[in-house]
XYZ file of C-alpha atoms in Angstrom:
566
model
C 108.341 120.241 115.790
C 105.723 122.895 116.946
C 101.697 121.845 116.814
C 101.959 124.140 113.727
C 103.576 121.744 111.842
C 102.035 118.682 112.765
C 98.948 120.505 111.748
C 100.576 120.893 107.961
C 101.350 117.222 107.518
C 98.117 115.764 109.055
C 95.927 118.502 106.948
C 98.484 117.534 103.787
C 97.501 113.704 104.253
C 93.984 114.251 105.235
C 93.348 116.192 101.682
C 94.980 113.587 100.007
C 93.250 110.525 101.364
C 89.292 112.487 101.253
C 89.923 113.556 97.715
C 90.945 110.231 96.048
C 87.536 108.530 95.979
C 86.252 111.692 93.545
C 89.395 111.815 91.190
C 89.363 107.940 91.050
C 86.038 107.603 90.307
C 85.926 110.375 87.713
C 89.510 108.650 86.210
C 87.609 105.659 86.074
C 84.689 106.781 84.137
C 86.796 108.861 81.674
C 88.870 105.480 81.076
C 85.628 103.342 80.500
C 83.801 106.214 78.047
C 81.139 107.115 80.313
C 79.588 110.206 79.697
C 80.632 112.836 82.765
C 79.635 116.057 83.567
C 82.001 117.513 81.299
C 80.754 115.308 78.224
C 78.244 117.615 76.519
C 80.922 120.385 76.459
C 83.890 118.901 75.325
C 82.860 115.581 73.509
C 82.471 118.379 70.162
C 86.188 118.455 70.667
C 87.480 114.786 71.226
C 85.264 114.164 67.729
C 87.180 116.791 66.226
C 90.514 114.908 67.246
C 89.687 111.241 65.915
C 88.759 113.163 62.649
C 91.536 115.004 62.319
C 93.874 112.174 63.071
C 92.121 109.462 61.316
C 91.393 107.347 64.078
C 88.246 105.201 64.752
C 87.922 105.193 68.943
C 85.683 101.984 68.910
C 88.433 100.083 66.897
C 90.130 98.124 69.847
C 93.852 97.189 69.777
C 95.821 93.751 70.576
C 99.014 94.283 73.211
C 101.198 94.486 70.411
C 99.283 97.506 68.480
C 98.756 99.496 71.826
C 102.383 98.968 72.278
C 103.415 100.249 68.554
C 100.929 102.968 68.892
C 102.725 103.968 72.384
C 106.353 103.718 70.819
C 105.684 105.927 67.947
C 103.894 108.423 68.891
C 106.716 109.001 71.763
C 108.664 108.778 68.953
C 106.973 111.670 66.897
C 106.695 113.684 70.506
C 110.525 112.999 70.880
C 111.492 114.481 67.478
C 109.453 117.693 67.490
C 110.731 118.534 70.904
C 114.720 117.942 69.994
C 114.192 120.056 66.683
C 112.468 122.720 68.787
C 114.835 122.920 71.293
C 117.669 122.956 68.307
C 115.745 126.220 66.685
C 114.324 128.114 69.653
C 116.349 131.228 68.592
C 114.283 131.771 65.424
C 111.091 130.952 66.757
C 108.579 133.090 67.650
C 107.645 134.352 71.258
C 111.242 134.981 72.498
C 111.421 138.163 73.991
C 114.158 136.902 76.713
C 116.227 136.104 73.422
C 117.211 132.499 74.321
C 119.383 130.610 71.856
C 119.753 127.587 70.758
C 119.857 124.687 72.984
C 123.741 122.777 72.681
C 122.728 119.138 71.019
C 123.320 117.014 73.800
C 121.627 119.078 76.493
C 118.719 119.616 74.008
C 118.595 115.772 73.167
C 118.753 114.784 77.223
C 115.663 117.556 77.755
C 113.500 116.231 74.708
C 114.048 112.487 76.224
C 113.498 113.860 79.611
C 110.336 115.357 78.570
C 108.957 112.724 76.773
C 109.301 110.278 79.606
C 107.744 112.249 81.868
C 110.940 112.566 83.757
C 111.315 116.759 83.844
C 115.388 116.354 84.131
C 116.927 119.635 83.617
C 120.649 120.229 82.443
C 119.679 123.743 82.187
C 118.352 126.479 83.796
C 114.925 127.402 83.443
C 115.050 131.340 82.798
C 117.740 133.183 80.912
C 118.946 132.967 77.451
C 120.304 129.639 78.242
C 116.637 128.350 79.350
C 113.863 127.528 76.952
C 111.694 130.306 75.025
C 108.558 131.148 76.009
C 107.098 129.304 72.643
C 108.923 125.951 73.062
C 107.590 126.045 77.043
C 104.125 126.308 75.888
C 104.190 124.051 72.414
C 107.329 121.116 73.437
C 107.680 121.573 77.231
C 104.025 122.178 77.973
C 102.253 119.417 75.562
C 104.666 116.541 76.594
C 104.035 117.319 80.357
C 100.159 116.336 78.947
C 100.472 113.614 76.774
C 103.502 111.812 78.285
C 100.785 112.157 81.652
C 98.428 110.682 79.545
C 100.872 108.186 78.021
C 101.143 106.559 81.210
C 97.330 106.820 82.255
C 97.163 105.279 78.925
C 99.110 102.182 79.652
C 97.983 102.066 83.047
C 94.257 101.379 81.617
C 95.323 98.322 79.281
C 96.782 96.418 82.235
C 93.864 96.841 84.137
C 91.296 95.787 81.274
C 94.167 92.969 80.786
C 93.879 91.998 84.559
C 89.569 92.999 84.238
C 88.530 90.811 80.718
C 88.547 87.274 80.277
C 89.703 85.311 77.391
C 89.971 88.386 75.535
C 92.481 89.406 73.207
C 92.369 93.089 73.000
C 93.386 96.127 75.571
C 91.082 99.341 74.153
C 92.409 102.002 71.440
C 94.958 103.740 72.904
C 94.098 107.322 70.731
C 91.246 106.800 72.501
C 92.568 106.796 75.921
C 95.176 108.946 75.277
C 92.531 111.979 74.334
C 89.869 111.204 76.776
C 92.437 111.198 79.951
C 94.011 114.815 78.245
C 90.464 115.983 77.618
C 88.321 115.283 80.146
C 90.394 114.718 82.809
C 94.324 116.093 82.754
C 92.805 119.723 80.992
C 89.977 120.329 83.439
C 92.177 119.471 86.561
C 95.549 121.251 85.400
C 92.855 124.123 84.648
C 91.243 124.528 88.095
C 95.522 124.321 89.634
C 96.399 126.898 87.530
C 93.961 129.414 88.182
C 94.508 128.786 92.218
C 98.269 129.852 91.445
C 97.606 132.389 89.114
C 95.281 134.033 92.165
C 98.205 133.339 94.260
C 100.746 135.550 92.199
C 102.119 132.999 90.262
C 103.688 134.774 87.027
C 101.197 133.978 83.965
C 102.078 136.816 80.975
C 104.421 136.624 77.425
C 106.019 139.613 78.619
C 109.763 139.297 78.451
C 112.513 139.963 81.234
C 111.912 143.501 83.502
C 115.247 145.260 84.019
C 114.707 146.801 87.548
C 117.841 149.075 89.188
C 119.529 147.348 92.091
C 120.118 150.061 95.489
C 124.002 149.457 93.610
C 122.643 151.022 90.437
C 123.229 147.902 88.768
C 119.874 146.464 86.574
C 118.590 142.976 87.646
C 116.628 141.447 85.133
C 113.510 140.288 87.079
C 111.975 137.066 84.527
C 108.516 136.747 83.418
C 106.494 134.421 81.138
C 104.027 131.780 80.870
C 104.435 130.018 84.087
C 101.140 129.299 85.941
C 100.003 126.866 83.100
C 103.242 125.301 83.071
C 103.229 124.152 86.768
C 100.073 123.451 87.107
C 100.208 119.983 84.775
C 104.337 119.743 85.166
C 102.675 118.867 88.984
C 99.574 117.397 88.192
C 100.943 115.468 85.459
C 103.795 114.204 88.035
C 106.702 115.883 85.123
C 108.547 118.267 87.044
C 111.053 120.495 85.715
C 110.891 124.010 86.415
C 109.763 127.271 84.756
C 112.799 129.025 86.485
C 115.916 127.883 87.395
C 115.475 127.595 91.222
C 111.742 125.381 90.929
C 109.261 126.467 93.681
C 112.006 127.992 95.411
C 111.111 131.222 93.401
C 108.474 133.551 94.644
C 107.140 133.725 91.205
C 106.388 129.838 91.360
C 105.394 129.585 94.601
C 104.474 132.913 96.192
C 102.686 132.004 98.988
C 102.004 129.024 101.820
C 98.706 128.484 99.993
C 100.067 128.095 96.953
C 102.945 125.510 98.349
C 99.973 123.828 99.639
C 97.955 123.798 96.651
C 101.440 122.481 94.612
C 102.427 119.868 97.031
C 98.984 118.285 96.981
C 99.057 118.569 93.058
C 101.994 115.966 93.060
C 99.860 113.523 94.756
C 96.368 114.116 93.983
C 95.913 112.767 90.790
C 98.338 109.695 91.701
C 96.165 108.664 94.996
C 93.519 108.431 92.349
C 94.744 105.641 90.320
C 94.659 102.763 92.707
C 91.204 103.773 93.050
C 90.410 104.219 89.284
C 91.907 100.669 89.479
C 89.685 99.007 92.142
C 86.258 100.611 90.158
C 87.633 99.410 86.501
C 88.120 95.786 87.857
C 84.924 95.579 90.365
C 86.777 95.649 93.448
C 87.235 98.454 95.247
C 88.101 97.094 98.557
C 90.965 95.665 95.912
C 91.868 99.455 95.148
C 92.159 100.266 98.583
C 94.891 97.846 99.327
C 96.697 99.054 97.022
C 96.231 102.519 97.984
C 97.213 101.818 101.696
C 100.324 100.296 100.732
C 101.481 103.369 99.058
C 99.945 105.428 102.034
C 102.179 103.194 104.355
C 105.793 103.893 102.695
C 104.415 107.577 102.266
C 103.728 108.227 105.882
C 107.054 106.397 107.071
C 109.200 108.766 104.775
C 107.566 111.617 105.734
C 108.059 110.757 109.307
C 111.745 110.084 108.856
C 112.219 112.772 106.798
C 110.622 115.283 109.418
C 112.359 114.130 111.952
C 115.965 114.552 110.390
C 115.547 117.560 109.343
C 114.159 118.918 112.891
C 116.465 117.091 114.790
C 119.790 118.840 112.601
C 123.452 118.551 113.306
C 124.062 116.475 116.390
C 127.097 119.029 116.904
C 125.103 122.552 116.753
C 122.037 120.655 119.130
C 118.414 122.438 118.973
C 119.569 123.760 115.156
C 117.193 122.625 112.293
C 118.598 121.888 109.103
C 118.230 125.213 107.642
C 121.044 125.320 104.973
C 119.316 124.995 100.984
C 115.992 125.874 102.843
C 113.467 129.247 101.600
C 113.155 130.659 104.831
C 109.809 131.552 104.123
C 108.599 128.101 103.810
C 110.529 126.712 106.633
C 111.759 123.110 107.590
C 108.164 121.506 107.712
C 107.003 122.221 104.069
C 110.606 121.720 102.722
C 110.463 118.291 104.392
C 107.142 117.538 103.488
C 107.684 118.504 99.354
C 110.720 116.720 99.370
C 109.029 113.242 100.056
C 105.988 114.583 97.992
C 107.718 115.020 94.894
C 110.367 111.910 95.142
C 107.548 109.702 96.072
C 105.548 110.999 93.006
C 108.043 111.158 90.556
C 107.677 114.402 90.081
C 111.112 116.223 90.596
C 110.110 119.802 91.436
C 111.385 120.727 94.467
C 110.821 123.989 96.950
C 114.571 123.387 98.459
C 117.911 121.662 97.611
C 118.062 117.782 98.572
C 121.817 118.429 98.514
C 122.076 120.290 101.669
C 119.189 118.334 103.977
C 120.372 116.104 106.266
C 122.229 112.901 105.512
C 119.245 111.401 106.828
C 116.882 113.730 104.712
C 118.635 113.483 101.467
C 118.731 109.307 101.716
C 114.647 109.380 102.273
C 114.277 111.512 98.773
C 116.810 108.850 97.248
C 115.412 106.047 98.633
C 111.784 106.927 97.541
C 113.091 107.489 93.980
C 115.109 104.287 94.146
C 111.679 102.092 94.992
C 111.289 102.483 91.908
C 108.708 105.185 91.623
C 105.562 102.937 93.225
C 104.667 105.212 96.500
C 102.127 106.181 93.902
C 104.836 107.366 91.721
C 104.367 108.634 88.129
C 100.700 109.357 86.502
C 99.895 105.543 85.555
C 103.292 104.304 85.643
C 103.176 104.344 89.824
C 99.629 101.741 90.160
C 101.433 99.798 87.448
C 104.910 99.438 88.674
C 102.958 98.359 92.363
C 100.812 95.500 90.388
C 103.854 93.996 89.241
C 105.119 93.889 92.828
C 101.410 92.360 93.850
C 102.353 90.105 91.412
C 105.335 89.140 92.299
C 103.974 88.757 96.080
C 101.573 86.644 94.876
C 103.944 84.419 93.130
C 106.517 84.306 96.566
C 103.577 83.195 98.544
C 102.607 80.794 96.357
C 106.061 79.204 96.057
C 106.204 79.103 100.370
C 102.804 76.923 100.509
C 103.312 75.303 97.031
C 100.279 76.630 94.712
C 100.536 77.678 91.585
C 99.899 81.680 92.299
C 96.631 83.345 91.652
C 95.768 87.073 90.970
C 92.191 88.747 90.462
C 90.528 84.816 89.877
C 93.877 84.344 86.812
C 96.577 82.289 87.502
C 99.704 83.519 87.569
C 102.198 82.011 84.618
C 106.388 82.434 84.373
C 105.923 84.195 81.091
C 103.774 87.225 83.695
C 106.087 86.653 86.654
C 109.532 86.844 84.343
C 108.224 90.406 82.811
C 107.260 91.834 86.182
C 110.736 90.909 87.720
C 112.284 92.645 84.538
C 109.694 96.057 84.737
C 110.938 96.059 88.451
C 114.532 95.304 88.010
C 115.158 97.298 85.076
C 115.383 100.478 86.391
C 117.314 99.677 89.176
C 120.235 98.004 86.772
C 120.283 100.805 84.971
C 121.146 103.361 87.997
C 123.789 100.992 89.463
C 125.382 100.249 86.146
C 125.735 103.756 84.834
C 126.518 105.071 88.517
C 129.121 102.484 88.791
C 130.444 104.219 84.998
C 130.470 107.422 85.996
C 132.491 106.264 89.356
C 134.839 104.526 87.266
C 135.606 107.104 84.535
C 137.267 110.274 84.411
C 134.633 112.020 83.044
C 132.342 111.301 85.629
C 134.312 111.958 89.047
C 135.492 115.099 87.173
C 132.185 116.464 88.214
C 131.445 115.862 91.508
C 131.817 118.920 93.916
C 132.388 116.739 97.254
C 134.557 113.921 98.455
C 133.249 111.134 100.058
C 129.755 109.619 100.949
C 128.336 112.711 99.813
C 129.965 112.249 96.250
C 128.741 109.070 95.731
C 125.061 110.224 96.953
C 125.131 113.044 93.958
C 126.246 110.472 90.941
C 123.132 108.360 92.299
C 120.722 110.744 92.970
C 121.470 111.924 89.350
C 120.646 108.258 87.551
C 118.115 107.210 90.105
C 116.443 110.599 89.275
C 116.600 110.176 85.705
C 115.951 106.014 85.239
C 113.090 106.739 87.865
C 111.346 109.367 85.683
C 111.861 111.880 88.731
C 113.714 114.593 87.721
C 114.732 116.111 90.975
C 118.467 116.988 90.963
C 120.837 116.150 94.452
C 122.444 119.898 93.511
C 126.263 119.233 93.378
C 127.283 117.616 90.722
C 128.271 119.698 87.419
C 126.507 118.234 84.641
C 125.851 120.800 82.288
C 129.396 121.063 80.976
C 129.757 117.387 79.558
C 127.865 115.499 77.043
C 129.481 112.871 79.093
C 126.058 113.101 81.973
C 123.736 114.183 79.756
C 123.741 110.964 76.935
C 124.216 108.244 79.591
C 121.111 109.775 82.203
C 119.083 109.898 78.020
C 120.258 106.415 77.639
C 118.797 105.930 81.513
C 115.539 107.693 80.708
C 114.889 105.196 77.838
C 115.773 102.099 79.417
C 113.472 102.459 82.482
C 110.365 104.077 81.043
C 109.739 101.989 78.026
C 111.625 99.195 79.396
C 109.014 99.105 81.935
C 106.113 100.323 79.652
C 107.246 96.980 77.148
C 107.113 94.701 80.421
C 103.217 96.232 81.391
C 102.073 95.341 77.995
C 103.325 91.483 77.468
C 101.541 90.970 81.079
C 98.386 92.935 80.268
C 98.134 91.121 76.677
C 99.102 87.538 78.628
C 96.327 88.469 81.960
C 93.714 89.502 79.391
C 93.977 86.267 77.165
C 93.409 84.172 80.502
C 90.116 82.578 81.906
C 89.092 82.780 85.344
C 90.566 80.114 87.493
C 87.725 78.301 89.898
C 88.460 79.292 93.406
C 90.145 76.418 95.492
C 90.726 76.001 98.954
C 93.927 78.091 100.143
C 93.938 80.621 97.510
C 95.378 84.003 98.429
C 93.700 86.638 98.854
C 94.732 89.738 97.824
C 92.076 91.993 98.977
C 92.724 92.314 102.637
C 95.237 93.739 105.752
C 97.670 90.589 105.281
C 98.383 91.220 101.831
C 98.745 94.754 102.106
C 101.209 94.063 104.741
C 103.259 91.216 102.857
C 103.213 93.680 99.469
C 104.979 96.425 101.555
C 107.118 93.547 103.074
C 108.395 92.654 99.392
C 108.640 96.103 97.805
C 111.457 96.982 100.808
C 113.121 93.258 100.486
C 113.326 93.872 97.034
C 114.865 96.885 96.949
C 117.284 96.483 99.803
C 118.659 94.096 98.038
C 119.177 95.400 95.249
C 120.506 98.840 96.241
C 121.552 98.682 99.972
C 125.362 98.337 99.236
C 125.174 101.358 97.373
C 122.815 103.081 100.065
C 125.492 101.760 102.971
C 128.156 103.620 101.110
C 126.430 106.884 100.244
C 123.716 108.678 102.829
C 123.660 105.971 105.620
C 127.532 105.914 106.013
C 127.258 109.772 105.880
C 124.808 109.778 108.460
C 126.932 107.847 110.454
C 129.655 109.872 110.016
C 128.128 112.645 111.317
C 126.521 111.361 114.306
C 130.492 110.066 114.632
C 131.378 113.527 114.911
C 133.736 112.619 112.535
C 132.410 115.712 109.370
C 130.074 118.373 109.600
């Protein structure tokens, strides 16, 4: 690794680390209706919304009416997208002429979407893709509001964890336009026009036919695309605009604009946990949080570089260069490959298939912790506070207190529905990997024996039950409803599984008075609790998935360094 590149990663981090106090605090005043400097231009508009909808912003709502509201307007999102996707042929702005989505590939992407997941069974351009019209109005609207879904839910726990003895969370029509308003729009905005000055494709012109030296046309694609990446990175959604992701030059042209898009996938994630420590009061509180996720981001990133520079132990002084743009090189493919898996995002600039055994088990693994290393928009800070929880709770039990967390004490009812928003996702990649191992129709598409095999059928789930999106490239999904239903089924179960689970504990925390400080409470605000939450997020999930790890890339790994495969 050349000065060059430790220049990338140390600028990458440094970005990411000075920008977070100004995107937190701006998240946090959007979520608490303070006015910002956006306020006089666009609070015409977010008027104009609660009229047209019917919906009073100052009218709070208990757990359980945040939680309907949630479910059924995912529900509405859901539909629209699936009929869409079902009609595309006959609806306007299809110059590319792309038909109709098959059912069960067009019912995996409308679930996919929804979640905030960006799963693809399809590729992106062609007349097998998605039109130009269901990109913009389906595709481009759920990577917004399932971002703001999540931002959403993310705010009622922390006014659950934040009020005392209270028994309502905020109005979540409220929350949902005021995070897609004034913060996602503006943001997404600003990304977008740094790509589109980059050369990233932004026009409704359809497919150029350009003669090949062979005199054969290629059909160079086109459309909308700038917008689309811009929030499917900001918003942590993946799923590309063409079929290769930001291994196109029309997605990512240049190195500033892989800069500018690898940073997107983080930014607005590093500014939740500090959102979070200026909502509650405590933003030495935020900071631990923050640092934990900084921790398990820096060590992947570090193992993942140096796998992929140290290459095949039987071609020595060869980087892994195989499913790599040679334009981009080893560094940023690294680098965007822990970016986006530690995001949940899913875009990628390069295949996680071919990286090293090594490489490929880091992007896994950072899926498979179940999307905290700042993870999804919202859903990342709140799958980590159920783990602070849950640390909490295992240090109480090992000096015998009854568990304390922000001045509330902790209760089973709490701890029960953070072990199942943490466990859930993970029992629903083992279970439907261990179906797809076991049937027919699931070994009848994987494309290599062995460790490798096993890697693609769970990259696949863990992708999809950790709202990632990012595909292992390998397994042949697209021909059988057979992938596409069970990873929907997968989708489901860990987003609103986990999105259920956030809103019992926020409606429990919030109903809670403060608990008197004794004499060996824990505290949660300082370097021995950031250390013992990092402790219990990797106990937890080696034990939950390190079979299935020991079987897939580490045995691989092991293999190779054998000399025993290539």
């Amino acid at each position: 690794m050349s000065s060059h590149d430790l220049l990338i990663i140390v600028l990458f981090i440094g970005i990411l680390v000075s920008f977070t106090p100004f995107l937190g605090k701006w998240l946090a005043n959007v979520l608490q209706g303070k006015r910002t400097w956006l306020s006089p231009v666009l609070e015409p508009a977010e008027r104009c919304v609660y009229r047209m909808a019917g919906v009073d912003p100052a009218r709070e709502m208990d757990w359980k009416k945040y939680l309907a509201a949630v479910l059924l307007f995912n529900a509405a999102g859901f539909l629209v997208l699936f009929l869409s996707l079902l009609c595309q042929k006959w609806l306007p702005l299809n110059p590319a002429g792309t038909e109709n989505m098959r059912w069960d590939i067009a019912l995996n992407t409308a679930i996919s979407f929804v979640t905030s997941t960006g799963w693809q069974f399809y590729s992106g351009e062609g007349p097998e893709g998605v039109s130009y019209f269901v990109q913009m109005t389906g595709l481009g609207v759920q990577n917004f509001v399932s971002a703001a879904t999540g931002i959403a839910v993310m705010s009622a726990l922390i006014r659950g964890l934040e009020r005392r003895c209270a028994s309502t969370l905020g109005n979540f029509w409220a929350d949902l336009t005021r995070s897609t308003l004034y913060f996602l729009v503006p943001v997404s905005s600003a990304v977008a026009l740094l790509l589109v000055s980059q050369g990233v494709v932004q026009s409704f012109d359809g497919p150029t036919a350009v003669p090949g030296m062979d005199d054969v046309a290629q059909m160079i694609p086109n459309g909308p695309a700038a917008s689309q990446i811009a929030i499917k990175q900001l918003g942590t959604n993946g799923g590309g605009f063409f079929g290769n992701n930001s291994t196109h030059p029309f997605e990512n042209p240049t190195p500033f604009s892989n800069m500018v898009e690898m940073l997107s996938l983080l930014l607005a994630g590093c500014a939740c946990p500090y959102a979070y420590g200026v909502m509650i009061g405590k933003k030495r509180q935020g900071w631990i949080i923050f640092g934990a996720m900084m921790i398990l981001l820096v060590a992947a990133i570090c193992l993942s570089q140096w796998a992929e520079h140290a290459g095949n132990p039987l071609f020595p002084g060869m980087e892994m260069l195989e499913g790599k743009e040679a334009r981009l090189g080893v560094t940023n493919s690294s680098l965007w490959s822990v970016a986006t898996t530690a995001s949940s995002n899913g875009s990628v600039n390069c295949m996680h298939s071919s990286m090293s055994p090594l490489g490929g088990g880091i992007a896994l693994f950072n899926i498979l912790l179940g999307e905290i290393i700042f993870g999804g928009l919202g859903s990342g800070l709140c799958g980590m506070l159920m783990f602070a929880m849950i640390t909490v709770f295992l240090c109480g039990l090992m000096v015998g207190r009854t568990p304390e967390f922000l001045g509330k004490k902790l209760g089973a009812r709490e701890v029960r529905w953070a072990m199942v928003g943490v466990l859930l996702p993970g029992i629903a990649v083992l279970a439907m990997s261990g179906l797809a191992a076991a049937a027919e129709a699931g070994r009848a598409s994987i494309c290599n024996a062995g460790p490798h095999g096993l890697t693609e059928i769970l990259y696949c789930f863990g992708s999809q039950a950790g709202n990632n999106g990012s595909a292992f490239a390998g397994l042949v999904v697209g021909g059988t409803p057979f992938y596409s239903l069970l990873g929907g089924l997968a989708m489901l179960l860990a987003r609103f599984g986990t999105i259920i689970s956030v809103m019992i504990i926020a409606g429990s925390m919030a109903s809670k008075k403060n608990a008197p400080p004794a004499q060996g409470s824990m505290e949660t605000d300082n370097l021995m609790f950031m250390v013992l939450l990092v402790a219990v997020v990797l106990v937890v999930d080696a034990l939950t998935f390190f079979p299935a790890l020991a079987l897939g890339p580490i045995l691989e790994h092991l293999l190779l360094y054998s000399g025993a495969m290539l």
